Structure formats: C-alpha cells, structure tokens
Amino acid sequence: MSPQQKRAVTSLIGIIATSALIGALFNQTPLFISLTLLIYILFMLRNIFKLHDWLLEQKKDLPDALGYWGEIFNELHILERKKKKQQKLLSVALSRFKKAAEALPDGVVILSKHNFIEWVNPVASSLLGISYPQDTGQKINNLIRHPDFQRYLIKNNYSKTITFPAPDNTDNILTMQIIPFGYKQKMLFCRDITHIHKLEEMRTNFVSNVSHEMRSPLTVLSGYLEMFSDNPPKDEKNFKLAIDNMYQQAMRMQRLVTDLLALSKMETAPVEHTALVNVSTLLITLKENAKIPGQDKQHTITLKTDEKLSLRGNSDELHSLFANLINNAVRYTPDHGHITISWQILNNEAVFSVSDDGPGIASQHIPHLTERFYRADIDRSRESGGTGLGLAIVKYAVERHDGRLEIRSTLGKGSTFTCYFPSQRFLT
Ligand code: ADP
C-alpha cells in the first residue's frame, strides 16, 4: 500500500471513529456512522462522476478534489502532460519523416496490415497512378492490377525487387520492392527505370546490329577463300572480279570499324573544343573529293560559303560531321542531280546545310534517322557503301558543339540537312 493509500484508509477510519464518538454523545451511534458513510459515498460518487466526465471529454481541464481523489487527479494530470509531450514529439517526428519521404526521388507507399493504403508520397502518386489522399483506405491490389505485382504482394518474400510496366503508362518501366515493418505493415518503394531499361535494350540491339553488319562481309570473304583453297583460280578475269569483291567487303568492314571507333570516341572522350576551324577551307576540300570511288555521277555541286566564318571546336569531329552529310548527298542523289552546300550566318547562328534533289525520305523515317544502324532504304544504303552510322555520328558531333541538327525532306523531291551553331561557337 502506498503512503497516500495508507493516509486515505487512516482518514476514513478517523472519520468513522469521530462520527461514532459524536453519535455516542447523542446515543445515536449507528445513525451517525450511517450518515457519515452516506456522505462519504456521495463524496466518492461525485468525484467518480467528475472523473467520468473528464474521461468522456478529455479536452476539459482536470477537476479539483480534496484528499485521496485530489492525489489521483494530480497523478492523472502529470500523466496527461507526459502524453501531450510525447504526442508532440511523435507528430514532429512524423512530419519530419513525411517531409523526407516527400522529397525522396523514389516513390513510397505505406500499407496497413491488410494492404490498405495509408500514405503515399507525390512520386509514388504519379508513378503508380494513386490519388492521395482520395485513395487512402483502398486496397493496393485493387489499384495496381499487374499480375507480377499481385503475385509479389501475396508471396510474402520481398528479398528481391520486381519490374513491371507502370499502371498508367505501359511505356514506362518501374522497379519495386516491399519492406515489411511494424506490425504486419509494409513500406513499398518504387522507381522509374525506363531510361535504364531503354539503355539496356539499346546495348543489346547494338551488339546484335554490329554482329549482323560484320557477318555479311565476312561470309563473302570466307566464301571466296574457301572456294580458292579447293579450286585455285585459273581464269584471270573471274579472279580479278573476286578480288574486287573481296576488297569492297574488306573496305565495308573497315568503314564500319572506323565509324564505330568515331562514335565510341565521341561517347567517351571529354569535350575539348579549343581549335578555331576554318570551315570554308574544309568544305572546299570536301567538295573536291565529293565522289564515290570509281563512279562519276556528274552531280552539279554548288558551294556557298562565308570565308570569314570560323567555328570553334574539334577539327576531326567537324570534318566527320561535314563529310558525312556531303557524302550522303552524293551517295543518295542520282546521276546529274544537284547538291548545294552552304555555310553562313543566319539570325545570329552559324548555319551549315546540305541540300539535294535526290529521292527524299518518307516522313515516318525522319525521327529515327540518327539512331545507330537505322536506314530508310537498306538496299540503297548498302549498295552505296553505307554503314548506317553516319547520321548518328553527325548528331553526336553537332551536340558536342552545342548545336542542333534539323532534317527536312520530301519524298521524290530531295532532302536538306541543316546544323545550327550558337554565337559563342563562331567567329567572323
Ligand atoms: P547510311 O550509311 O546508311 O547512309 P546514315 O546514318 O548516314 O547511314 O543515314 C541513315 C539513312 O538516312 C540512310 O540509310 C538513308 O536511308 C537516309 N539518308 C541519309 N541521307 C540521305 C539523303 N541525302 N537522301 C536520302 N536519304 C538519306
């Protein structure tokens, strides 16, 4: 028994003894004791009611009382103050956690014991198409219906992540992991990995494209070598034809390797563009050499250039850029066609353009032309010695010089490839 309880019992005994004594004076001891006990019970009841009222409506201040009840109320008061302090600390911690989770680049969803949504950060809202707070209390598996997710949720083994298309936009790929916490609660983390997924897809396609491009010239070369090892050549004319063909295939592989190296160099090398390149001189040389070896397509090539206009950059990359666009025009424009090359200032930008009146390109191909190995016309590209990498190199080189590439083309009429460079890149 605590000292307070001992005191309460002693004072009750004291009150009863006093009432018994007074009662004895009037010869009414039982009546006095009964009255005292009644008053005591009423006092108790009053305080029990006060306590009950306070418990029902805790916003009220704690009631005051005398004696033991006063001490009970005092203890409750201390307890209440402690609880308020803890609640305050908890709400500060909770709001800190929410702020941190809201600022996360990943999506976070908090689920209750039976997978009901409790809280969602803005990233998860947009990635998973959950409206917060409207969807609070909904079951997550009613909103994300992808079978892989449904299986993952009920599996109860969350050591691995899962990957599946975003519910609202199946072009986007999400990765997700569930982390159990508390009493059967779950924290769900998700991230948009579309970019990584595309890079991985590009890498796989790239390897298979390179292998495919290498395989055809190698098949031709090994075919001839096999044939010659079985039957040494006797007919000089046929032998010459075979050697020419082998040479062309070897050149094709060489061009492919050169283009691949150029691309890989631009991908990995830092941008070091300090040289001032005299573009006019470069274009005059390229115009002179603008021929397909062994062919004279009798093109009319016009060069309009601002001789004073130089470009700050990397001379190898710029050479590759201009050469690729001019060679494409020469390769794709039929005999007696017209090609115009120009280098000038337009609207405070240095503009390089190559126009031809060749076959043109259908509009659906244009957005893809700068992708590696993309060809609008595969036969014509291979026939003219194309690697399918020229425009990918051009795009890289232009962007490394802070410029942009524009392709305009009309089927049957011709094409214009234009590169725009900003003012900080050129000198007049
Ligand atoms: P390729 O080595 O095949 O020419 P590019 O990357 O240089 O590869 O060009 C991609 C595709 O764009 C070509 O295969 C061709 O179909 C089309 N193309 C490029 N330049 C021209 C042009 N001047 N006229 C018509 N089509 C062109």
PDB file of N, CA and C and ligand atoms in Angstrom, residues 324 328-329 331-333 356 359-361 369 374-377 381 385-392 415 417, ligand 1:
ATOM      1  N   ASN A 324      30.240  13.463 -93.602  1.00  0.00           N
ATOM      2  CA  ASN A 324      29.129  12.506 -93.605  1.00  0.00           C
ATOM      3  C   ASN A 324      27.915  13.067 -94.333  1.00  0.00           C
ATOM      4  N   ASN A 328      26.621  11.621 -97.893  1.00  0.00           N
ATOM      5  CA  ASN A 328      25.255  11.083 -98.003  1.00  0.00           C
ATOM      6  C   ASN A 328      24.545  11.681 -99.216  1.00  0.00           C
ATOM      7  N   ALA A 329      24.678  13.022 -99.364  1.00  0.00           N
ATOM      8  CA  ALA A 329      24.016  13.685-100.509  1.00  0.00           C
ATOM      9  C   ALA A 329      24.547  13.094-101.815  1.00  0.00           C
ATOM     10  N   ARG A 331      25.947  10.128-102.262  1.00  0.00           N
ATOM     11  CA  ARG A 331      25.592   8.705-102.401  1.00  0.00           C
ATOM     12  C   ARG A 331      24.131   8.510-102.770  1.00  0.00           C
ATOM     13  N   TYR A 332      23.245   9.340-102.201  1.00  0.00           N
ATOM     14  CA  TYR A 332      21.815   9.086-102.428  1.00  0.00           C
ATOM     15  C   TYR A 332      21.237   9.855-103.619  1.00  0.00           C
ATOM     16  N   THR A 333      21.947  10.920-104.084  1.00  0.00           N
ATOM     17  CA  THR A 333      21.384  11.690-105.204  1.00  0.00           C
ATOM     18  C   THR A 333      21.729  10.986-106.525  1.00  0.00           C
ATOM     19  N   ASP A 356      19.867  18.436-101.392  1.00  0.00           N
ATOM     20  CA  ASP A 356      19.994  17.692-102.653  1.00  0.00           C
ATOM     21  C   ASP A 356      18.604  17.503-103.255  1.00  0.00           C
ATOM     22  N   PRO A 359      16.239  11.306-103.820  1.00  0.00           N
ATOM     23  CA  PRO A 359      14.958  10.593-103.652  1.00  0.00           C
ATOM     24  C   PRO A 359      14.110  11.087-102.474  1.00  0.00           C
ATOM     25  N   GLY A 360      14.733  11.810-101.541  1.00  0.00           N
ATOM     26  CA  GLY A 360      13.984  12.249-100.351  1.00  0.00           C
ATOM     27  C   GLY A 360      13.726  11.080 -99.404  1.00  0.00           C
ATOM     28  N   ILE A 361      13.167  11.391 -98.241  1.00  0.00           N
ATOM     29  CA  ILE A 361      12.952  10.365 -97.200  1.00  0.00           C
ATOM     30  C   ILE A 361      11.510  10.483 -96.717  1.00  0.00           C
ATOM     31  N   LEU A 369      16.285   8.669 -88.085  1.00  0.00           N
ATOM     32  CA  LEU A 369      17.491   8.589 -88.918  1.00  0.00           C
ATOM     33  C   LEU A 369      18.803   8.658 -88.132  1.00  0.00           C
ATOM     34  N   TYR A 374      19.995   2.722 -88.267  1.00  0.00           N
ATOM     35  CA  TYR A 374      18.664   2.914 -88.853  1.00  0.00           C
ATOM     36  C   TYR A 374      18.835   3.345 -90.292  1.00  0.00           C
ATOM     37  N   ARG A 375      18.157   2.670 -91.196  1.00  0.00           N
ATOM     38  CA  ARG A 375      18.232   3.030 -92.617  1.00  0.00           C
ATOM     39  C   ARG A 375      16.823   3.154 -93.174  1.00  0.00           C
ATOM     40  N   ALA A 376      16.595   4.240 -93.937  1.00  0.00           N
ATOM     41  CA  ALA A 376      15.280   4.399 -94.564  1.00  0.00           C
ATOM     42  C   ALA A 376      15.209   3.457 -95.767  1.00  0.00           C
ATOM     43  N   ASP A 377      16.329   3.301 -96.434  1.00  0.00           N
ATOM     44  CA  ASP A 377      16.367   2.441 -97.617  1.00  0.00           C
ATOM     45  C   ASP A 377      17.598   1.540 -97.497  1.00  0.00           C
ATOM     46  N   SER A 381      21.394   2.005 -99.135  1.00  0.00           N
ATOM     47  CA  SER A 381      22.481   2.298 -98.201  1.00  0.00           C
ATOM     48  C   SER A 381      23.639   1.324 -98.395  1.00  0.00           C
ATOM     49  N   GLY A 385      27.664   1.676-100.041  1.00  0.00           N
ATOM     50  CA  GLY A 385      28.734   1.539 -99.048  1.00  0.00           C
ATOM     51  C   GLY A 385      28.416   2.159 -97.702  1.00  0.00           C
ATOM     52  N   GLY A 386      27.120   2.317 -97.383  1.00  0.00           N
ATOM     53  CA  GLY A 386      26.751   2.947 -96.105  1.00  0.00           C
ATOM     54  C   GLY A 386      26.919   1.994 -94.929  1.00  0.00           C
ATOM     55  N   THR A 387      27.182   2.574 -93.763  1.00  0.00           N
ATOM     56  CA  THR A 387      27.321   1.749 -92.556  1.00  0.00           C
ATOM     57  C   THR A 387      26.089   1.888 -91.655  1.00  0.00           C
ATOM     58  N   GLY A 388      25.262   2.883 -91.946  1.00  0.00           N
ATOM     59  CA  GLY A 388      24.095   3.115 -91.085  1.00  0.00           C
ATOM     60  C   GLY A 388      24.457   3.896 -89.828  1.00  0.00           C
ATOM     61  N   LEU A 389      25.708   4.415 -89.783  1.00  0.00           N
ATOM     62  CA  LEU A 389      26.145   5.129 -88.569  1.00  0.00           C
ATOM     63  C   LEU A 389      26.400   6.619 -88.825  1.00  0.00           C
ATOM     64  N   GLY A 390      26.375   7.004 -90.123  1.00  0.00           N
ATOM     65  CA  GLY A 390      26.756   8.383 -90.490  1.00  0.00           C
ATOM     66  C   GLY A 390      25.980   9.447 -89.735  1.00  0.00           C
ATOM     67  N   LEU A 391      24.643   9.356 -89.742  1.00  0.00           N
ATOM     68  CA  LEU A 391      23.857  10.420 -89.105  1.00  0.00           C
ATOM     69  C   LEU A 391      23.929  10.365 -87.577  1.00  0.00           C
ATOM     70  N   ALA A 392      24.205   9.163 -87.034  1.00  0.00           N
ATOM     71  CA  ALA A 392      24.402   9.065 -85.574  1.00  0.00           C
ATOM     72  C   ALA A 392      25.658   9.856 -85.205  1.00  0.00           C
ATOM     73  N   SER A 415      16.274  16.338-100.052  1.00  0.00           N
ATOM     74  CA  SER A 415      16.427  16.489 -98.597  1.00  0.00           C
ATOM     75  C   SER A 415      17.354  17.658 -98.284  1.00  0.00           C
ATOM     76  N   PHE A 417      19.717  18.804 -94.905  1.00  0.00           N
ATOM     77  CA  PHE A 417      20.229  18.557 -93.547  1.00  0.00           C
ATOM     78  C   PHE A 417      20.897  19.850 -93.095  1.00  0.00           C
TER      79      PHE A 417
HETATM   80  P1  ADP B   1      23.969   5.170 -94.223  1.00  0.00           P
HETATM   81  O1  ADP B   1      25.360   4.754 -94.017  1.00  0.00           O
HETATM   82  O2  ADP B   1      23.017   4.054 -94.404  1.00  0.00           O
HETATM   83  O3  ADP B   1      23.844   6.239 -95.238  1.00  0.00           O
HETATM   84  P2  ADP B   1      23.310   7.256 -92.348  1.00  0.00           P
HETATM   85  O4  ADP B   1      23.218   7.231 -90.881  1.00  0.00           O
HETATM   86  O5  ADP B   1      24.291   8.198 -92.945  1.00  0.00           O
HETATM   87  O6  ADP B   1      23.530   5.774 -92.807  1.00  0.00           O
HETATM   88  O7  ADP B   1      21.886   7.622 -92.907  1.00  0.00           O
HETATM   89  C1  ADP B   1      20.756   6.941 -92.414  1.00  0.00           C
HETATM   90  C2  ADP B   1      19.711   6.765 -93.506  1.00  0.00           C
HETATM   91  O8  ADP B   1      19.207   8.050 -93.875  1.00  0.00           O
HETATM   92  C3  ADP B   1      20.264   6.213 -94.788  1.00  0.00           C
HETATM   93  O9  ADP B   1      20.292   4.801 -94.749  1.00  0.00           O
HETATM   94  C4  ADP B   1      19.316   6.741 -95.830  1.00  0.00           C
HETATM   95  O10 ADP B   1      18.206   5.876 -95.910  1.00  0.00           O
HETATM   96  C5  ADP B   1      18.858   8.067 -95.243  1.00  0.00           C
HETATM   97  N1  ADP B   1      19.573   9.216 -95.841  1.00  0.00           N
HETATM   98  C6  ADP B   1      20.624   9.902 -95.341  1.00  0.00           C
HETATM   99  N2  ADP B   1      20.978  10.925 -96.134  1.00  0.00           N
HETATM  100  C7  ADP B   1      20.123  10.887 -97.174  1.00  0.00           C
HETATM  101  C8  ADP B   1      19.942  11.713 -98.337  1.00  0.00           C
HETATM  102  N3  ADP B   1      20.738  12.769 -98.581  1.00  0.00           N
HETATM  103  N4  ADP B   1      18.932  11.389 -99.184  1.00  0.00           N
HETATM  104  C9  ADP B   1      18.133  10.336 -98.956  1.00  0.00           C
HETATM  105  N5  ADP B   1      18.230   9.536 -97.874  1.00  0.00           N
HETATM  106  C10 ADP B   1      19.214   9.806 -96.995  1.00  0.00           C
END
